[in-house]
Amino acid sequence: MSAAEPVLADVPERGPGGRVPPSRWLSARLLRSELRLIAGRRRNQMGLLVLAAVPVLIAVAVRLSSPREGRGPDFLSSITSNGLFVPLAALGVELGLFLPLAIAMLAGDAVAGEANLGTLRYLLTVPVGRTRLLVTKYASLMIGALWGVAVVVLAGAIAGIALFGTGPMLTLSGTEISFGSAVWRVVLVSLYIAAGLAALGAVGLFISTLTEQPLAATVALMIFTILSWIADSVPQISWLHPWLLVDQWMAFGDLLRDPPFWDNIARGLWVDVAYAVVFGLLAWARFAGKDITS
Amino acid sequence: MTQPLERVQTSASERDLAIATRGLTKRFGARAAVDGIDLVVPRGSVYGFLGPNGSGKTTTIRMLLGLVRPSAGTSSLLGQPIPKGAQAVLPRVGSLVEGPAFHPYLSGRANLRRLDAADLAADPRTSRQRIDAALDRVGLLATAGKRYRAYSLGMRQRLAIAAALLMPRELLVLDEPTNGLDPQGTREVRHLVASLASDGTTVFVSSHLLSEVEQMCTHLGVMSDGRLVTQGSTFEVRGGAAPTARVLTDQPTVAARILSELGLNGVEAVPGGVRGTPDGVAPEKIVAALVEGGVGVKEFTVTSPSLEDLFVSLTGEGFDVSG
């Protein structure tokens, strides 16, 4: 038996021994593929439609019920003089269930979904290093979180501006700010909420490494979210509240004060980071040495 | 049964081996799915990894590819230790593990694009042409735009083989590659394996169907109940079993006496005649002696035992019986 000649002579771009050229170490091809996979899935497209429908519904409902210009109470008419209240209200409504559900679905697909299809074993034998796969999956979850929030905000902003115009915005402190600075406030709120959802994504990623059933991972993350909300509303366990991921989520309203009130926002962000780090590490510890038998 | 293992291991250093394992073991709970196997797969060989369903073939392959951690023992692919060197060596290894698995709502081509995107060793500039070449090689180019869920089992199997061929490979690990293929497809896979092997690619192909690998393998290894019961070149494995001479005649007693006198071993009566093991006695001598002795020979055959018989004797069961 003669030893085989390597059949790689015609591939000059690859170093000897199939080594990867350093220029490709930070290649974003896998992440792009991941995002295409998420964006191309019909179920996710439907989910985005649902996310976008809520602000439109709010805008139309408020428009239909709000009294005519000049005759209504001062407060309502001054809120509704600026369409940007619509995306903010929509975010407040969807943060309870719809946005976490969107993350839960993506997280379920991330590892458990690939394991369930069997595609996980083919990714790992490509090879994709397990750490690289997890990092890519988490990056796509973070982008997914931002994506979901952006869809709510954009749909809300378009519907709101179309129906209520671009007047000055009334802050929660009672002052008025220009439309331009209102836009910035909305961007800040979006980023803050996306950060919270991204932290939730880390929890979801960990759960996703525990099972081969994507639906089980999705349901488990929803249970985690809802239990967090419930625990956060029980005053008898107030000592626990600062440790709950969702505790400061609704604090995004502080960004709508004049000037913005940063304390709770900072606390919320710290909790987000802590959850992302702890559950990211748990997911890695679980996944790095796991036997892939699916 | 001879164990050619030692001979091969001493003649070939680890570097010349595409796959080498020592005492490779995987226990699930108390049960050992793979029990201390020493695989020796020379470079350039087409190695048939045989065994009944459930004999530990797929678990072995999962360990070789770093998907499952062994409970004990070591393994190396192309000279690199597994799982430690998996990232370095796997780009040179194409694999098909336990059937095809792809995203159902993506097309065949989009699925390959995704796998290619995942491969850091793959040049994005040549991605399109490599994908098309792989699809072409398995005859899927015309249906590459269809969603995977619309593929038949045979097409899915072909797509999985195409995925293994996205990059030039030094080693292909194919787990049951002809599963679900029609006879035509099975033949095509056999041709494909032969043409890859002639390019110098080592092919490690597992199967529970003896007939499909028997014709293309230069080496064989047989698993039974988690153990490697024999391995070596096809010639060596076959040579382990002695041929049988069979005479059909109306005078079995005379024939049996003559065969015994000639020095044949294990002479015994069979329906319509006698048989024995020639043990170096030339067939023409046997016939001449029989005719000289006045035996009316209706039929005379010398057969090596079929591999099928050999494996049943090794594994103690038929090939389609789960272990």
Coordinates of C-alpha atoms in Angstrom, one line a residue:
Chain A
M1 CA 0.0 0.0 0.0
S2 CA 1.6 3.2 -1.1
A3 CA 1.1 6.2 1.1
A4 CA -1.3 8.7 -0.4
E5 CA -0.1 11.9 -2.0
P6 CA -1.8 14.8 -0.4
V7 CA -4.4 16.0 -2.9
L8 CA -4.1 19.6 -1.8
A9 CA -1.4 20.9 -4.2
D10 CA -4.0 22.8 -6.2
V11 CA -5.2 24.9 -3.2
P12 CA -2.4 27.4 -2.7
E13 CA -4.5 29.6 -0.4
R14 CA -4.4 27.0 2.3
G15 CA -1.2 26.5 4.3
P16 CA 0.3 23.1 4.8
G17 CA -1.8 20.7 7.0
G18 CA -5.0 22.5 6.3
R19 CA -4.0 25.4 8.4
V20 CA -6.1 28.5 8.3
P21 CA -4.5 31.7 7.0
P22 CA -4.5 34.3 9.8
S23 CA -6.4 36.7 7.6
R24 CA -9.4 34.4 8.0
W25 CA -9.3 34.0 11.8
L26 CA -11.9 36.7 12.2
S27 CA -14.0 35.8 9.2
A28 CA -17.6 36.8 9.7
R29 CA -18.9 34.3 7.1
L30 CA -20.4 32.0 9.7
L31 CA -22.1 34.9 11.5
R32 CA -23.5 36.1 8.2
S33 CA -24.7 32.6 7.4
E34 CA -26.3 32.4 10.8
L35 CA -28.1 35.7 10.3
R36 CA -29.3 34.7 6.9
L37 CA -30.6 31.5 8.5
I38 CA -32.5 33.4 11.1
A39 CA -33.9 36.0 8.7
G40 CA -34.9 33.4 6.1
R41 CA -37.0 31.4 8.4
R42 CA -40.7 31.9 7.7
R43 CA -41.6 31.6 11.4
N44 CA -39.2 34.4 12.3
Q45 CA -40.6 36.6 9.6
M46 CA -44.1 36.0 11.0
G47 CA -42.7 36.8 14.5
L48 CA -41.3 40.1 13.3
L49 CA -44.7 40.9 11.7
V50 CA -46.4 40.4 15.1
L51 CA -43.8 42.5 16.8
A52 CA -44.5 45.3 14.2
A53 CA -48.2 45.0 14.5
V54 CA -48.4 46.0 18.1
P55 CA -47.2 49.6 17.8
V56 CA -49.4 50.0 14.7
L57 CA -52.4 48.8 16.7
I58 CA -51.5 51.2 19.6
A59 CA -51.2 54.1 17.2
V60 CA -54.5 53.5 15.5
A61 CA -56.3 52.9 18.7
V62 CA -55.0 56.1 20.3
R63 CA -55.8 58.1 17.2
L64 CA -59.3 56.8 17.1
S65 CA -60.0 57.4 20.8
S66 CA -58.2 60.7 21.2
P67 CA -60.3 63.8 21.3
R68 CA -60.0 66.3 18.6
E69 CA -57.2 68.9 18.6
G70 CA -57.7 71.6 21.2
R71 CA -60.7 70.1 23.0
G72 CA -59.1 67.3 24.9
P73 CA -57.2 67.4 28.2
D74 CA -53.9 69.1 28.0
F75 CA -51.9 66.1 29.1
L76 CA -53.0 63.7 26.4
S77 CA -52.8 66.2 23.6
S78 CA -49.3 67.2 24.6
I79 CA -48.3 63.5 24.6
T80 CA -49.9 62.9 21.3
S81 CA -48.3 65.9 19.7
N82 CA -45.3 63.7 19.1
G83 CA -45.6 60.3 17.3
L84 CA -42.6 58.9 19.2
F85 CA -44.8 58.0 22.2
V86 CA -46.0 55.1 20.0
P87 CA -42.8 53.1 19.8
L88 CA -42.1 53.7 23.5
A89 CA -45.5 52.5 24.5
A90 CA -45.2 49.5 22.2
L91 CA -41.8 48.6 23.8
G92 CA -43.4 48.8 27.2
V93 CA -46.2 46.5 26.2
E94 CA -44.0 44.0 24.3
L95 CA -41.3 43.7 26.9
G96 CA -43.5 41.7 29.1
L97 CA -44.1 38.8 26.6
F98 CA -43.5 39.2 22.9
L99 CA -39.9 40.4 22.9
P100 CA -38.7 37.7 25.4
L101 CA -40.7 35.1 23.3
A102 CA -38.8 36.2 20.2
I103 CA -35.5 35.7 21.9
A104 CA -36.7 32.4 23.3
M105 CA -37.5 31.1 19.9
L106 CA -34.1 32.2 18.5
A107 CA -32.3 30.7 21.5
G108 CA -34.2 27.4 21.1
D109 CA -33.0 27.2 17.5
A110 CA -29.5 28.2 18.4
V111 CA -28.1 24.9 19.7
A112 CA -31.0 22.7 20.5
G113 CA -32.5 23.3 17.1
E114 CA -29.2 22.4 15.3
A115 CA -28.9 19.3 17.6
N116 CA -32.4 18.3 16.8
L117 CA -31.9 18.5 13.0
G118 CA -28.5 16.8 13.3
T119 CA -26.8 19.7 11.7
L120 CA -24.8 20.3 14.8
R121 CA -22.6 17.3 14.2
Y122 CA -21.9 18.5 10.7
L123 CA -21.0 22.0 11.8
L124 CA -18.6 20.6 14.5
T125 CA -16.9 18.3 12.0
V126 CA -16.4 21.0 9.4
P127 CA -14.8 21.9 11.8
V128 CA -16.2 24.8 13.7
G129 CA -14.6 25.0 17.2
R130 CA -17.2 24.7 19.9
T131 CA -16.2 28.0 21.4
R132 CA -16.4 29.7 18.1
L133 CA -19.8 28.2 17.4
L134 CA -21.1 29.4 20.8
V135 CA -19.7 32.9 20.3
T136 CA -21.2 33.1 16.9
K137 CA -24.5 31.8 18.1
Y138 CA -24.5 34.4 20.9
A139 CA -23.5 37.2 18.6
S140 CA -26.5 36.3 16.4
L141 CA -28.8 36.3 19.4
M142 CA -27.6 39.8 20.4
I143 CA -28.1 41.0 16.9
G144 CA -31.5 39.2 16.9
A145 CA -32.4 41.1 20.1
L146 CA -31.5 44.4 18.5
W147 CA -33.3 43.5 15.4
G148 CA -36.6 42.7 17.3
V149 CA -36.4 46.0 19.2
A150 CA -35.6 47.9 16.0
V151 CA -38.6 46.5 14.2
V152 CA -40.9 47.5 17.0
V153 CA -39.4 51.0 17.2
L154 CA -39.3 51.6 13.4
A155 CA -42.9 50.3 12.9
G156 CA -44.0 52.4 15.9
A157 CA -42.1 55.5 14.7
I158 CA -43.6 55.3 11.2
A159 CA -47.1 54.7 12.4
G160 CA -46.8 57.4 15.2
I161 CA -45.3 60.0 13.0
A162 CA -47.8 59.4 10.3
L163 CA -50.7 59.7 12.7
F164 CA -49.4 62.3 15.2
G165 CA -46.7 64.2 13.6
T166 CA -43.3 65.4 14.8
G167 CA -44.0 67.9 17.5
P168 CA -42.0 68.4 20.6
M169 CA -42.0 65.6 23.2
L170 CA -43.2 65.9 26.7
T171 CA -40.7 64.2 29.1
L172 CA -41.7 62.4 32.2
S173 CA -40.4 65.3 34.2
G174 CA -42.9 67.6 32.5
T175 CA -40.6 69.5 30.3
E176 CA -40.6 69.6 26.6
I177 CA -37.8 68.5 24.4
S178 CA -37.4 68.9 20.6
F179 CA -38.2 66.1 18.2
G180 CA -34.5 65.7 17.4
S181 CA -33.5 65.0 21.0
A182 CA -36.6 62.8 21.4
V183 CA -35.2 60.6 18.6
W184 CA -32.0 60.2 20.6
R185 CA -33.9 59.3 23.7
V186 CA -35.8 56.6 21.7
V187 CA -32.5 55.2 20.4
L188 CA -31.1 55.0 24.0
V189 CA -34.2 53.3 25.2
S190 CA -33.9 50.8 22.3
L191 CA -30.3 50.0 23.1
Y192 CA -31.1 49.6 26.8
I193 CA -33.9 47.2 26.1
A194 CA -31.9 45.3 23.6
A195 CA -29.2 44.9 26.2
G196 CA -31.6 43.3 28.6
L197 CA -32.9 41.0 25.9
A198 CA -29.4 40.0 24.9
A199 CA -28.7 39.0 28.5
L200 CA -31.8 36.9 28.4
G201 CA -30.4 35.4 25.2
A202 CA -27.4 34.2 27.2
V203 CA -29.7 32.4 29.6
G204 CA -31.5 31.0 26.6
L205 CA -28.2 29.9 25.0
F206 CA -27.3 28.0 28.1
I207 CA -30.7 26.2 28.2
S208 CA -30.3 25.5 24.5
T209 CA -27.1 23.5 25.3
L210 CA -29.0 21.3 27.7
T211 CA -31.6 19.8 25.4
E212 CA -32.1 18.6 21.9
Q213 CA -35.6 19.9 21.7
P214 CA -35.8 23.5 20.5
L215 CA -39.3 23.9 21.8
A216 CA -38.3 22.7 25.3
A217 CA -35.6 25.4 25.4
T218 CA -38.0 28.0 24.2
V219 CA -40.6 27.1 26.8
A220 CA -38.0 26.9 29.6
L221 CA -36.7 30.4 28.8
M222 CA -40.3 31.7 28.8
I223 CA -40.9 30.1 32.2
F224 CA -37.7 31.7 33.4
T225 CA -38.8 35.1 32.2
I226 CA -42.3 34.9 33.6
L227 CA -41.1 33.5 36.9
S228 CA -38.8 36.5 37.1
W229 CA -41.6 38.9 36.4
I230 CA -43.7 37.2 39.1
A231 CA -40.9 37.2 41.7
D232 CA -40.2 40.8 40.9
S233 CA -43.8 41.7 41.7
V234 CA -43.9 40.0 45.1
P235 CA -42.8 42.6 47.7
Q236 CA -42.1 39.9 50.4
I237 CA -39.0 38.8 48.5
S238 CA -37.8 42.3 47.8
W239 CA -34.2 41.2 48.8
L240 CA -34.2 39.1 45.6
H241 CA -35.4 41.8 43.3
P242 CA -32.0 43.4 42.6
W243 CA -30.8 40.0 41.4
L244 CA -33.6 39.5 38.9
L245 CA -32.8 40.1 35.3
V246 CA -36.1 41.8 34.6
D247 CA -36.1 44.0 37.7
Q248 CA -34.8 47.1 36.0
W249 CA -36.1 46.5 32.5
M250 CA -39.0 48.9 32.9
A251 CA -36.6 51.5 34.2
F252 CA -36.2 52.6 30.5
G253 CA -38.7 55.3 31.4
D254 CA -35.9 57.0 33.4
L255 CA -34.3 57.8 30.0
L256 CA -37.4 59.9 29.2
R257 CA -36.8 62.2 32.2
D258 CA -35.2 65.6 31.8
P259 CA -32.3 65.2 32.5
P260 CA -32.2 61.4 32.2
F261 CA -32.0 59.5 35.5
W262 CA -29.1 57.1 35.2
D263 CA -28.9 55.2 38.5
N264 CA -31.4 52.5 37.7
I265 CA -30.3 52.3 34.1
A266 CA -26.7 51.6 35.2
R267 CA -27.9 49.0 37.7
G268 CA -29.9 47.4 35.0
L269 CA -27.0 47.3 32.7
W270 CA -24.8 45.7 35.4
V271 CA -27.3 43.0 36.0
D272 CA -27.5 42.4 32.2
V273 CA -23.7 42.1 32.0
A274 CA -23.6 39.7 35.0
Y275 CA -26.3 37.5 33.5
A276 CA -24.6 37.4 30.1
V277 CA -21.2 36.5 31.6
V278 CA -22.5 33.9 34.1
F279 CA -24.8 32.1 31.7
G280 CA -22.4 32.5 28.8
L281 CA -19.8 30.7 30.8
L282 CA -22.3 28.1 31.9
A283 CA -23.2 27.5 28.3
W284 CA -19.5 27.2 27.4
A285 CA -18.8 24.8 30.3
R286 CA -21.7 22.7 29.3
F287 CA -21.1 22.7 25.6
A288 CA -17.3 22.5 25.4
G289 CA -17.1 18.9 26.7
K290 CA -20.5 17.6 25.7
D291 CA -20.8 14.3 23.8
I292 CA -22.7 15.1 20.6
T293 CA -24.8 12.0 20.1
S294 CA -27.6 13.7 18.1
Chain B
M1 CA -8.4 -16.7 12.8
T2 CA -5.1 -14.8 12.2
Q3 CA -4.8 -11.3 13.7
P4 CA -2.9 -9.3 11.1
L5 CA -3.0 -6.4 13.5
E6 CA 0.6 -6.8 14.9
R7 CA 2.1 -7.2 11.5
V8 CA 0.5 -4.0 10.1
Q9 CA 1.4 -2.0 13.2
T10 CA 5.0 -2.9 13.2
S11 CA 5.4 -2.3 9.4
A12 CA 3.7 1.1 9.4
S13 CA 4.5 4.0 11.6
E14 CA 1.7 6.2 12.9
R15 CA 2.5 8.8 10.4
D16 CA 1.7 6.5 7.5
L17 CA -1.7 5.8 9.0
A18 CA -4.8 7.7 8.2
I19 CA -6.5 6.4 11.3
A20 CA -5.0 4.8 14.3
T21 CA -6.6 4.0 17.6
R22 CA -5.3 2.2 20.7
G23 CA -7.7 0.7 23.2
L24 CA -10.4 3.1 22.1
T25 CA -13.3 2.6 24.5
K26 CA -16.7 4.4 25.0
R27 CA -18.9 3.4 27.9
F28 CA -22.5 4.7 28.1
G29 CA -23.3 3.9 31.7
A30 CA -22.2 0.3 32.4
R31 CA -22.4 -0.8 28.8
A32 CA -19.3 -0.5 26.6
A33 CA -20.5 0.6 23.2
V34 CA -17.0 0.4 21.9
D35 CA -14.6 -1.8 23.8
G36 CA -10.9 -1.3 23.5
I37 CA -10.5 -1.3 19.7
D38 CA -7.1 -0.8 17.9
L39 CA -7.9 0.4 14.4
V40 CA -5.1 0.5 11.8
V41 CA -6.1 2.3 8.6
P42 CA -3.2 2.8 6.2
R43 CA -3.1 5.9 4.1
G44 CA -4.4 5.3 0.6
S45 CA -6.6 2.4 1.6
V46 CA -10.3 1.9 1.2
Y47 CA -11.1 0.5 4.6
G48 CA -14.4 -1.3 5.0
F49 CA -15.6 -1.0 8.6
L50 CA -18.2 -3.7 9.0
G51 CA -20.4 -4.9 11.6
P52 CA -24.1 -5.5 12.4
N53 CA -26.3 -2.6 13.4
G54 CA -25.5 -1.6 17.0
S55 CA -22.0 -3.1 17.0
G56 CA -20.4 0.3 17.8
K57 CA -19.4 1.6 14.3
T58 CA -21.1 4.9 14.6
T59 CA -19.9 5.6 18.1
T60 CA -16.3 4.8 16.9
I61 CA -16.7 7.3 14.1
R62 CA -18.1 9.9 16.4
M63 CA -15.0 9.5 18.6
L64 CA -12.7 9.7 15.6
L65 CA -14.3 13.0 14.6
G66 CA -14.1 14.5 18.1
L67 CA -17.9 14.5 18.6
V68 CA -17.8 12.1 21.5
R69 CA -15.1 11.8 24.1
P70 CA -13.7 8.3 24.6
S71 CA -13.9 6.8 28.0
A72 CA -10.4 5.3 27.5
G73 CA -7.8 4.9 24.8
T74 CA -6.4 7.2 22.2
S75 CA -7.0 7.9 18.5
S76 CA -5.3 9.9 15.8
L77 CA -6.4 11.1 12.4
L78 CA -3.7 11.7 9.8
G79 CA -1.1 11.7 12.5
Q80 CA -2.9 14.2 14.7
P81 CA -4.3 13.2 18.1
I82 CA -8.0 13.4 18.5
P83 CA -9.7 15.4 20.1
K84 CA -6.8 17.6 20.8
G85 CA -5.7 18.2 17.2
A86 CA -9.2 18.0 15.7
Q87 CA -9.4 21.6 14.6
A88 CA -6.1 21.2 12.7
V89 CA -6.9 18.0 11.0
L90 CA -10.6 18.0 10.4
P91 CA -10.4 20.4 7.4
R92 CA -8.6 17.6 5.6
V93 CA -11.3 15.1 6.6
G94 CA -14.7 14.9 4.9
S95 CA -17.3 13.0 6.8
L96 CA -20.8 11.6 6.7
V97 CA -22.0 10.6 10.1
E98 CA -25.1 8.6 10.8
G99 CA -27.1 9.8 7.8
P100 CA -27.6 13.2 6.2
A101 CA -28.8 16.2 8.3
F102 CA -29.6 19.6 6.8
H103 CA -31.9 22.5 7.3
P104 CA -35.1 21.4 5.7
Y105 CA -36.3 24.8 4.5
L106 CA -33.0 25.7 2.8
S107 CA -32.1 24.5 -0.7
G108 CA -29.5 21.9 -1.2
R109 CA -27.1 24.5 -2.4
A110 CA -27.9 26.9 0.4
N111 CA -27.1 24.1 2.9
L112 CA -23.7 23.5 1.3
R113 CA -23.1 27.3 1.3
R114 CA -23.7 27.3 5.0
L115 CA -21.3 24.5 5.7
D116 CA -18.7 26.2 3.5
A117 CA -19.2 29.5 5.3
A118 CA -18.5 27.7 8.6
D119 CA -15.1 26.4 7.3
L120 CA -12.3 28.8 8.1
A121 CA -10.0 26.8 5.9
A122 CA -12.3 27.3 2.9
D123 CA -11.6 30.2 0.5
P124 CA -14.7 32.3 0.1
R125 CA -13.6 33.3 -3.4
T126 CA -13.8 29.7 -4.6
S127 CA -16.9 28.8 -2.7
R128 CA -19.3 28.9 -5.6
Q129 CA -17.3 26.8 -7.9
R130 CA -16.4 24.2 -5.2
I131 CA -20.1 23.9 -4.2
D132 CA -21.1 23.4 -7.8
A133 CA -18.3 20.9 -8.4
A134 CA -19.4 18.9 -5.3
L135 CA -23.0 18.9 -6.4
D136 CA -22.0 17.9 -9.9
R137 CA -20.0 15.0 -8.5
V138 CA -22.9 13.5 -6.8
G139 CA -25.4 14.3 -9.6
L140 CA -27.4 16.9 -7.7
L141 CA -26.6 20.0 -9.8
A142 CA -30.0 20.0 -11.5
T143 CA -31.9 19.8 -8.2
A144 CA -29.6 22.0 -6.1
G145 CA -32.2 24.8 -5.9
K146 CA -34.9 22.7 -4.4
R147 CA -35.6 22.8 -0.7
Y148 CA -34.0 20.0 1.2
R149 CA -37.3 18.9 2.6
A150 CA -38.4 18.0 -0.9
Y151 CA -35.5 15.7 -1.4
S152 CA -35.9 12.0 -1.5
L153 CA -33.8 9.9 0.9
G154 CA -31.3 9.1 -1.9
M155 CA -30.9 12.8 -2.8
R156 CA -30.4 13.6 0.9
Q157 CA -27.7 11.0 1.1
R158 CA -26.0 12.4 -2.1
L159 CA -26.1 15.9 -0.6
A160 CA -24.4 14.7 2.5
I161 CA -21.7 13.1 0.3
A162 CA -21.4 16.4 -1.6
A163 CA -20.9 18.2 1.7
A164 CA -18.0 15.8 2.5
L165 CA -16.5 16.7 -0.9
L166 CA -16.6 20.5 -0.5
M167 CA -12.9 20.7 0.1
P168 CA -10.1 18.5 -1.2
R169 CA -9.8 15.8 1.4
E170 CA -7.0 13.4 2.4
L171 CA -9.4 11.2 4.3
L172 CA -13.1 10.5 3.9
V173 CA -15.1 9.0 6.7
L174 CA -18.3 7.7 5.3
D175 CA -20.8 6.2 7.7
E176 CA -23.3 4.0 5.8
P177 CA -23.0 6.1 2.6
T178 CA -25.3 3.9 0.5
N179 CA -28.2 3.9 3.0
G180 CA -31.4 4.6 1.2
L181 CA -29.9 4.6 -2.2
D182 CA -31.4 2.5 -5.0
P183 CA -29.1 0.0 -6.7
Q184 CA -28.1 2.5 -9.3
G185 CA -27.2 5.1 -6.6
T186 CA -25.3 2.4 -4.7
R187 CA -23.2 1.7 -7.8
E188 CA -22.6 5.4 -8.3
V189 CA -21.3 5.7 -4.8
R190 CA -19.1 2.7 -5.3
H191 CA -17.6 4.4 -8.5
L192 CA -17.2 7.6 -6.6
V193 CA -15.3 6.0 -3.8
A194 CA -13.2 4.2 -6.3
S195 CA -12.4 7.4 -8.2
L196 CA -11.6 9.3 -4.9
A197 CA -9.4 6.4 -3.8
S198 CA -7.5 6.5 -7.1
D199 CA -6.8 10.2 -6.4
G200 CA -5.0 9.0 -3.3
T201 CA -7.8 9.8 -0.8
T202 CA -8.1 7.4 2.0
V203 CA -11.7 6.2 2.4
F204 CA -13.0 4.8 5.7
V205 CA -16.4 3.4 4.9
S206 CA -18.7 1.8 7.4
S207 CA -21.5 -0.5 6.5
H208 CA -23.7 -3.3 7.8
L209 CA -24.2 -4.5 4.2
L210 CA -21.3 -6.7 3.3
S211 CA -22.1 -6.9 -0.4
E212 CA -21.8 -3.2 -1.0
V213 CA -18.3 -2.7 0.4
E214 CA -16.8 -6.1 -0.4
Q215 CA -16.0 -5.1 -3.9
M216 CA -14.4 -1.8 -3.2
C217 CA -12.3 -2.3 -0.1
T218 CA -8.6 -2.9 0.1
H219 CA -8.8 -3.4 3.9
L220 CA -11.5 -4.7 6.2
G221 CA -12.3 -4.4 9.9
V222 CA -15.1 -6.2 11.5
M223 CA -16.9 -5.0 14.6
S224 CA -19.0 -7.2 16.8
D225 CA -20.6 -6.1 20.0
G226 CA -18.2 -3.2 20.5
R227 CA -15.0 -5.2 19.7
L228 CA -12.9 -5.3 16.6
V229 CA -12.9 -9.0 15.9
T230 CA -10.6 -8.9 12.8
Q231 CA -8.9 -6.5 10.6
G232 CA -6.3 -6.4 7.8
S233 CA -6.1 -6.3 4.1
T234 CA -9.1 -7.9 2.3
F235 CA -6.7 -10.6 1.2
E236 CA -5.4 -11.3 4.7
V237 CA -8.9 -11.4 6.2
R238 CA -10.1 -13.7 3.5
G239 CA -7.0 -15.8 3.7
G240 CA -7.7 -16.6 7.3
A241 CA -10.3 -19.1 6.2
A242 CA -9.4 -22.2 4.3
P243 CA -11.1 -23.1 1.0
T244 CA -13.2 -26.2 0.8
A245 CA -13.2 -28.9 -1.9
R246 CA -16.6 -30.5 -2.6
V247 CA -17.3 -33.6 -4.7
L248 CA -20.7 -34.5 -5.9
T249 CA -20.8 -38.3 -6.6
D250 CA -22.9 -41.4 -6.2
Q251 CA -20.0 -43.2 -4.4
P252 CA -19.4 -41.0 -1.4
T253 CA -17.7 -43.6 0.7
V254 CA -15.0 -44.3 -1.9
A255 CA -14.6 -40.6 -2.5
A256 CA -14.2 -39.9 1.2
R257 CA -11.5 -42.6 1.5
I258 CA -9.6 -41.2 -1.5
L259 CA -9.8 -37.7 -0.2
S260 CA -8.5 -38.8 3.2
E261 CA -5.6 -40.7 1.6
L262 CA -4.6 -37.6 -0.3
G263 CA -4.3 -35.8 3.0
L264 CA -7.4 -33.6 3.0
N265 CA -8.6 -32.5 6.4
G266 CA -12.0 -32.7 7.8
V267 CA -13.5 -35.0 5.2
E268 CA -17.2 -35.4 5.8
A269 CA -20.3 -36.4 3.9
V270 CA -22.6 -33.7 2.5
P271 CA -25.9 -34.3 0.6
G272 CA -25.0 -35.9 -2.7
G273 CA -21.2 -36.2 -2.0
V274 CA -18.3 -35.4 0.3
R275 CA -16.2 -32.4 1.1
G276 CA -12.9 -31.6 2.8
T277 CA -10.2 -29.0 3.2
P278 CA -7.5 -29.5 0.6
D279 CA -4.7 -27.9 2.7
G280 CA -2.3 -27.4 -0.1
V281 CA -3.3 -30.4 -2.2
A282 CA -3.8 -29.2 -5.8
P283 CA -7.4 -29.5 -7.1
E284 CA -6.3 -31.2 -10.3
K285 CA -4.5 -33.9 -8.2
I286 CA -7.7 -34.5 -6.3
V287 CA -9.8 -34.9 -9.5
A288 CA -7.2 -37.2 -11.0
A289 CA -7.1 -39.4 -7.9
L290 CA -10.9 -39.6 -7.8
V291 CA -11.1 -40.6 -11.5
E292 CA -8.3 -43.1 -11.1
G293 CA -10.1 -44.6 -8.1
G294 CA -13.2 -45.1 -10.3
V295 CA -15.3 -42.5 -8.7
G296 CA -17.9 -41.0 -11.0
V297 CA -17.4 -37.2 -10.4
K298 CA -20.6 -35.3 -11.2
E299 CA -19.3 -32.0 -10.0
F300 CA -16.1 -30.8 -8.3
T301 CA -15.7 -27.4 -6.8
V302 CA -13.1 -25.6 -4.6
T303 CA -14.5 -22.5 -2.9
S304 CA -13.1 -20.0 -0.5
P305 CA -15.8 -19.4 2.1
S306 CA -17.8 -16.3 1.1
L307 CA -17.0 -13.2 3.2
E308 CA -20.6 -13.4 4.3
D309 CA -20.0 -16.8 5.9
L310 CA -16.8 -15.5 7.3
F311 CA -18.5 -12.6 9.0
V312 CA -21.4 -14.6 10.3
S313 CA -18.8 -16.9 11.9
L314 CA -17.0 -13.8 13.3
T315 CA -19.9 -11.9 14.5
G316 CA -22.1 -14.8 15.3
E317 CA -25.1 -13.4 13.5
G318 CA -26.5 -12.3 10.2
F319 CA -25.5 -8.9 9.0
D320 CA -28.9 -7.4 9.2
V321 CA -29.5 -8.5 12.7
S322 CA -29.0 -5.8 15.3
G323 CA -26.4 -6.6 17.9

